[in-house]
Amino acid sequence: MNNKNKVSITELLRASKLSITDTRVKILELFMNSNGALEHSSFEKLAGQTFDRVTVYRTLQTFLDKGIIHSIPTTDTSIRYALCKSDCSEHDHHDHHVHFKCEECGATTCLEDTDVPEIHLPKGYAIHNVDVVVSGVCKQCR
Amino acid sequence: MNNKNKVSITELLRASKLSITDTRVKILELFMNSNGALEHSSFEKLAGQTFDRVTVYRTLQTFLDKGIIHSIPTTDTSIRYALCKSDCSEHDHHDHHVHFKCEECGATTCLEDTDVPEIHLPKGYAIHNVDVVVSGVCKQCR
DNA sequence: TATGATTATGAAACAATGTTGCATAAAAAG
DNA sequence: CTTTTTATGCAACATTGTTTCATAATCATA
C-alpha cells in the first residue's frame, strides 16, 4: 500500500462523511489490494491482524449504506463484497456490470467492462436493481 | 394437495431414482403449493410438522443434485430454492429464466416467461450458468 | 409378503455465522 | 484541551450449517 492510496482512502471516507478509523482504513486497503470480491471471513483472517467480528459486520454495513461497496449474490452461504466505482453514492448506485464466479478457483470478480443487459419484465413490476452472476471457469483456470 | 399431485410427486421421485419417503414427498408438496421460492427455514416452520434440520439440508441437496430444484442467489443470508421445470435433469439444467425479489413483501419468484439474455464475456471465460436476479417491487405490492 | 441389503432419517454434538446491549476508547467539533 | 459524538470490543446469545453414528424406513428379490 503506497501513500497515494492512503490519501485516497482518507478522501473516500471523508467524502462519505465517515470518521476515519483504523478498521475502516484497513478494510478499504484489503479491498484495494485484492482483485476479486471478498467474503466476510476474509476480513477476519487477512492482514495478520484480527479484526473483531462485530466491527467487520458493522463496517461492511456502513460501507454498503454509503455506496462504497456493493454486495454480490451467491448460492453458497457467504455474501461477497466488492468496491464500487467512484461514481457511486449513497442513493445512487450504478455498478451495472456482470459478476463472474469461477468454479475452479472460487474467485468472484467484477467484469467492469461487461454491462448488465436490459431486462424487460411483464407489466406491473418496478425494477430497482439487476444482478447478473455468471459462473464457469475463468481465464487463469483453463 | 390433491391426489393427482401426489401421483406426480411419486413419479418425479421415481424418475430421479430416489426412494419415496415421507420427508421428500412433503417437501415437494410445499414447493408445489407455494408460488415463490422457499428458503431453508420455511421447511422447518411450515406444514405443522417439524422436519429435522439435517434431513431438510440433505433433502434439498439431493434435489439440487438431481435437478429437481434450483437455487437462487441472494445477498441476504438465506439461499432460496424453487422447483425446476420438468425438462431439467441431473446434468442438464435449463432454468434460464429471470428471478425477481420483491423488496416490499420479500417474496422471490421465478419469472418463467422472462428469459435470461445472452451474456458476452471477454475471451477466455467458459460460461456454465447465468443467474439474473432482479429486485424491486412486485405487482401485488404496488 | 417376508427377508436381507441398501438408503434415509433423527439425535447429539459441534462449528461457523450473524446479532444485540453495553461499557470503553477513539475521533470530531468547538 | 475539553466536550460531544461516534466507533470499537467484549460478552452473551441466536441462527445456520456440518459431521458422526445408531436406528428406521424403503427397496429389491426370493
Short mmCIF file of N, CA and C in Angstrom, two decimals, chain A residues 71-77 79 81 98 100 103 109 111 113-140 142, chain B residues 71-77 79 81 98 100 103 109 111 113-140 142:
data_model
loop_
_atom_site.label_atom_id
_atom_site.label_comp_id
_atom_site.label_asym_id
_atom_site.label_seq_id
_atom_site.Cartn_x
_atom_site.Cartn_y
_atom_site.Cartn_z
N SER A 71 -22.72 -5.55 -2.72
CA SER A 71 -22.73 -6.97 -2.41
C SER A 71 -23.06 -7.76 -3.66
N ILE A 72 -22.53 -8.96 -3.72
CA ILE A 72 -22.74 -9.82 -4.88
C ILE A 72 -23.45 -11.08 -4.41
N PRO A 73 -24.60 -11.38 -4.99
CA PRO A 73 -25.36 -12.54 -4.51
C PRO A 73 -24.67 -13.85 -4.84
N THR A 74 -24.84 -14.81 -3.96
CA THR A 74 -24.26 -16.15 -4.18
C THR A 74 -25.26 -17.21 -3.79
N THR A 75 -24.99 -18.42 -4.24
CA THR A 75 -25.80 -19.55 -3.79
C THR A 75 -25.07 -20.35 -2.74
N ASP A 76 -23.88 -19.92 -2.37
CA ASP A 76 -23.31 -20.53 -1.18
C ASP A 76 -23.63 -19.62 0.00
N THR A 77 -23.08 -19.92 1.14
CA THR A 77 -23.51 -19.22 2.34
C THR A 77 -22.98 -17.79 2.39
N ILE A 79 -21.91 -14.10 1.45
CA ILE A 79 -22.10 -12.96 0.58
C ILE A 79 -20.73 -12.38 0.24
N TYR A 81 -18.40 -9.09 -1.29
CA TYR A 81 -18.44 -7.63 -1.38
C TYR A 81 -17.31 -7.15 -2.28
N VAL A 98 -21.34 -7.09 -14.86
CA VAL A 98 -21.58 -8.51 -14.61
C VAL A 98 -20.54 -9.05 -13.63
N PHE A 100 -18.54 -12.49 -12.12
CA PHE A 100 -18.16 -13.83 -12.56
C PHE A 100 -17.62 -14.64 -11.39
N GLU A 103 -15.66 -21.58 -10.97
CA GLU A 103 -15.95 -22.82 -10.25
C GLU A 103 -14.67 -23.56 -9.85
N THR A 109 -15.22 -12.15 -9.39
CA THR A 109 -14.64 -10.90 -9.89
C THR A 109 -15.71 -10.04 -10.54
N LEU A 111 -16.67 -7.88 -13.62
CA LEU A 111 -16.29 -7.64 -15.01
C LEU A 111 -16.79 -6.25 -15.39
N ASP A 113 -16.19 -4.21 -17.58
CA ASP A 113 -16.44 -3.83 -18.96
C ASP A 113 -17.63 -4.56 -19.58
N THR A 114 -18.22 -5.46 -18.81
CA THR A 114 -19.38 -6.18 -19.33
C THR A 114 -20.64 -5.66 -18.68
N ASP A 115 -21.42 -4.93 -19.44
CA ASP A 115 -22.62 -4.33 -18.88
C ASP A 115 -23.73 -5.34 -18.68
N VAL A 116 -24.55 -5.06 -17.70
CA VAL A 116 -25.76 -5.86 -17.49
C VAL A 116 -26.75 -5.49 -18.57
N PRO A 117 -27.27 -6.47 -19.29
CA PRO A 117 -28.23 -6.16 -20.35
C PRO A 117 -29.54 -5.67 -19.77
N GLU A 118 -30.29 -5.00 -20.59
CA GLU A 118 -31.58 -4.51 -20.15
C GLU A 118 -32.55 -5.69 -20.01
N ILE A 119 -33.31 -5.68 -18.93
CA ILE A 119 -34.27 -6.76 -18.69
C ILE A 119 -35.68 -6.20 -18.83
N HIS A 120 -36.50 -6.89 -19.60
CA HIS A 120 -37.89 -6.45 -19.74
C HIS A 120 -38.80 -7.41 -19.00
N LEU A 121 -39.44 -6.89 -17.96
CA LEU A 121 -40.34 -7.74 -17.19
C LEU A 121 -41.78 -7.50 -17.63
N PRO A 122 -42.67 -8.44 -17.27
CA PRO A 122 -44.10 -8.22 -17.51
C PRO A 122 -44.54 -6.93 -16.83
N LYS A 123 -45.63 -6.35 -17.30
CA LYS A 123 -46.12 -5.09 -16.74
C LYS A 123 -46.41 -5.23 -15.24
N GLY A 124 -46.16 -4.16 -14.53
CA GLY A 124 -46.51 -4.13 -13.13
C GLY A 124 -45.33 -4.25 -12.19
N TYR A 125 -44.20 -4.62 -12.70
CA TYR A 125 -43.02 -4.73 -11.85
C TYR A 125 -42.21 -3.45 -11.91
N ALA A 126 -41.75 -2.99 -10.74
CA ALA A 126 -40.82 -1.86 -10.69
C ALA A 126 -39.42 -2.41 -10.45
N ILE A 127 -38.51 -2.11 -11.34
CA ILE A 127 -37.15 -2.64 -11.23
C ILE A 127 -36.24 -1.63 -10.54
N HIS A 128 -35.62 -2.06 -9.46
CA HIS A 128 -34.66 -1.18 -8.78
C HIS A 128 -33.23 -1.59 -9.07
N ASN A 129 -33.02 -2.89 -9.24
CA ASN A 129 -31.66 -3.37 -9.41
C ASN A 129 -31.65 -4.69 -10.17
N VAL A 130 -30.62 -4.89 -10.95
CA VAL A 130 -30.46 -6.16 -11.66
C VAL A 130 -29.08 -6.73 -11.36
N ASP A 131 -29.07 -7.93 -10.80
CA ASP A 131 -27.81 -8.61 -10.53
C ASP A 131 -27.61 -9.74 -11.53
N VAL A 132 -26.45 -9.76 -12.16
CA VAL A 132 -26.12 -10.86 -13.05
C VAL A 132 -24.85 -11.54 -12.54
N VAL A 133 -24.96 -12.79 -12.23
CA VAL A 133 -23.81 -13.56 -11.78
C VAL A 133 -23.60 -14.73 -12.73
N VAL A 134 -22.47 -14.71 -13.42
CA VAL A 134 -22.13 -15.78 -14.34
C VAL A 134 -21.17 -16.72 -13.64
N SER A 135 -21.43 -18.02 -13.72
CA SER A 135 -20.46 -18.97 -13.17
C SER A 135 -19.89 -19.81 -14.30
N GLY A 136 -18.67 -20.24 -14.09
CA GLY A 136 -17.97 -21.00 -15.12
C GLY A 136 -16.51 -21.10 -14.75
N VAL A 137 -15.65 -21.06 -15.76
CA VAL A 137 -14.21 -21.17 -15.50
C VAL A 137 -13.51 -19.93 -16.04
N CYS A 138 -12.68 -19.34 -15.22
CA CYS A 138 -12.04 -18.08 -15.61
C CYS A 138 -10.80 -18.32 -16.47
N LYS A 139 -10.27 -17.24 -16.98
CA LYS A 139 -9.09 -17.30 -17.85
C LYS A 139 -7.96 -18.10 -17.24
N GLN A 140 -7.63 -17.78 -16.01
CA GLN A 140 -6.45 -18.37 -15.37
C GLN A 140 -6.59 -19.87 -15.16
N ARG A 142 -8.18 -22.13 -17.03
CA ARG A 142 -8.46 -23.00 -18.18
C ARG A 142 -7.17 -23.61 -18.74
N SER B 71 -31.29 -23.42 -7.11
CA SER B 71 -31.09 -22.41 -6.07
C SER B 71 -31.03 -21.03 -6.70
N ILE B 72 -31.43 -20.04 -5.94
CA ILE B 72 -31.47 -18.66 -6.41
C ILE B 72 -30.56 -17.83 -5.51
N PRO B 73 -29.57 -17.19 -6.10
CA PRO B 73 -28.62 -16.45 -5.27
C PRO B 73 -29.26 -15.24 -4.62
N THR B 74 -28.80 -14.92 -3.41
CA THR B 74 -29.30 -13.75 -2.70
C THR B 74 -28.15 -13.01 -2.06
N THR B 75 -28.43 -11.78 -1.65
CA THR B 75 -27.45 -11.03 -0.88
C THR B 75 -27.81 -11.01 0.59
N ASP B 76 -28.89 -11.68 0.95
CA ASP B 76 -29.08 -11.88 2.37
C ASP B 76 -28.56 -13.26 2.72
N THR B 77 -28.79 -13.68 3.92
CA THR B 77 -28.14 -14.91 4.38
C THR B 77 -28.74 -16.16 3.76
N ILE B 79 -30.29 -18.76 1.21
CA ILE B 79 -30.42 -19.20 -0.16
C ILE B 79 -31.87 -19.61 -0.42
N TYR B 81 -34.78 -21.63 -2.87
CA TYR B 81 -34.90 -22.76 -3.77
C TYR B 81 -36.25 -22.75 -4.46
N VAL B 98 -35.57 -15.46 -15.43
CA VAL B 98 -35.16 -14.41 -14.51
C VAL B 98 -35.87 -14.60 -13.16
N PHE B 100 -37.12 -12.76 -9.55
CA PHE B 100 -37.50 -11.45 -9.04
C PHE B 100 -37.65 -11.47 -7.53
N GLU B 103 -38.87 -6.16 -2.80
CA GLU B 103 -38.31 -5.51 -1.61
C GLU B 103 -39.38 -5.22 -0.57
N THR B 109 -39.66 -14.81 -6.74
CA THR B 109 -40.44 -15.62 -7.67
C THR B 109 -39.65 -15.89 -8.94
N LEU B 111 -39.70 -15.87 -12.83
CA LEU B 111 -40.44 -15.33 -13.96
C LEU B 111 -40.17 -16.22 -15.17
N ASP B 113 -41.47 -16.73 -17.87
CA ASP B 113 -41.62 -16.25 -19.24
C ASP B 113 -40.57 -15.21 -19.62
N THR B 114 -39.73 -14.85 -18.68
CA THR B 114 -38.69 -13.87 -18.97
C THR B 114 -37.34 -14.56 -19.06
N ASP B 115 -36.86 -14.67 -20.29
CA ASP B 115 -35.61 -15.40 -20.50
C ASP B 115 -34.40 -14.59 -20.04
N VAL B 116 -33.40 -15.31 -19.62
CA VAL B 116 -32.12 -14.68 -19.31
C VAL B 116 -31.46 -14.29 -20.63
N PRO B 117 -31.06 -13.02 -20.76
CA PRO B 117 -30.44 -12.60 -22.02
C PRO B 117 -29.06 -13.23 -22.18
N GLU B 118 -28.61 -13.27 -23.41
CA GLU B 118 -27.29 -13.81 -23.67
C GLU B 118 -26.22 -12.85 -23.16
N ILE B 119 -25.22 -13.39 -22.49
CA ILE B 119 -24.16 -12.55 -21.94
C ILE B 119 -22.87 -12.83 -22.74
N HIS B 120 -22.23 -11.78 -23.17
CA HIS B 120 -20.96 -11.94 -23.89
C HIS B 120 -19.82 -11.49 -23.00
N LEU B 121 -18.97 -12.44 -22.62
CA LEU B 121 -17.83 -12.11 -21.77
C LEU B 121 -16.58 -11.93 -22.62
N PRO B 122 -15.56 -11.30 -22.04
CA PRO B 122 -14.27 -11.22 -22.73
C PRO B 122 -13.75 -12.63 -23.03
N LYS B 123 -12.88 -12.75 -24.00
CA LYS B 123 -12.35 -14.06 -24.39
C LYS B 123 -11.68 -14.77 -23.22
N GLY B 124 -11.82 -16.07 -23.17
CA GLY B 124 -11.12 -16.84 -22.17
C GLY B 124 -12.01 -17.37 -21.07
N TYR B 125 -13.20 -16.86 -20.98
CA TYR B 125 -14.12 -17.35 -19.96
C TYR B 125 -15.02 -18.44 -20.52
N ALA B 126 -15.18 -19.51 -19.74
CA ALA B 126 -16.17 -20.54 -20.09
C ALA B 126 -17.41 -20.33 -19.23
N ILE B 127 -18.54 -20.16 -19.87
CA ILE B 127 -19.78 -19.90 -19.14
C ILE B 127 -20.55 -21.20 -18.92
N HIS B 128 -20.85 -21.50 -17.68
CA HIS B 128 -21.67 -22.67 -17.39
C HIS B 128 -23.09 -22.29 -17.02
N ASN B 129 -23.22 -21.15 -16.38
CA ASN B 129 -24.55 -20.77 -15.89
C ASN B 129 -24.64 -19.26 -15.74
N VAL B 130 -25.83 -18.73 -15.97
CA VAL B 130 -26.06 -17.30 -15.78
C VAL B 130 -27.26 -17.11 -14.86
N ASP B 131 -27.03 -16.44 -13.76
CA ASP B 131 -28.12 -16.12 -12.84
C ASP B 131 -28.48 -14.65 -12.95
N VAL B 132 -29.75 -14.38 -13.12
CA VAL B 132 -30.21 -12.99 -13.13
C VAL B 132 -31.24 -12.83 -12.02
N VAL B 133 -30.96 -11.94 -11.11
CA VAL B 133 -31.90 -11.65 -10.03
C VAL B 133 -32.24 -10.17 -10.06
N VAL B 134 -33.51 -9.89 -10.33
CA VAL B 134 -33.98 -8.52 -10.37
C VAL B 134 -34.65 -8.21 -9.04
N SER B 135 -34.31 -7.08 -8.45
CA SER B 135 -35.02 -6.69 -7.24
C SER B 135 -35.80 -5.40 -7.50
N GLY B 136 -36.89 -5.26 -6.78
CA GLY B 136 -37.76 -4.12 -6.98
C GLY B 136 -39.07 -4.34 -6.25
N VAL B 137 -40.16 -3.90 -6.86
CA VAL B 137 -41.47 -4.07 -6.22
C VAL B 137 -42.37 -4.84 -7.17
N CYS B 138 -43.01 -5.86 -6.65
CA CYS B 138 -43.82 -6.73 -7.49
C CYS B 138 -45.22 -6.15 -7.73
N LYS B 139 -45.96 -6.79 -8.59
CA LYS B 139 -47.31 -6.35 -8.94
C LYS B 139 -48.18 -6.10 -7.72
N GLN B 140 -48.22 -7.12 -6.85
CA GLN B 140 -49.14 -7.08 -5.72
C GLN B 140 -48.83 -5.93 -4.75
N ARG B 142 -47.56 -2.91 -5.37
CA ARG B 142 -47.53 -1.53 -5.85
C ARG B 142 -48.85 -0.81 -5.62
#
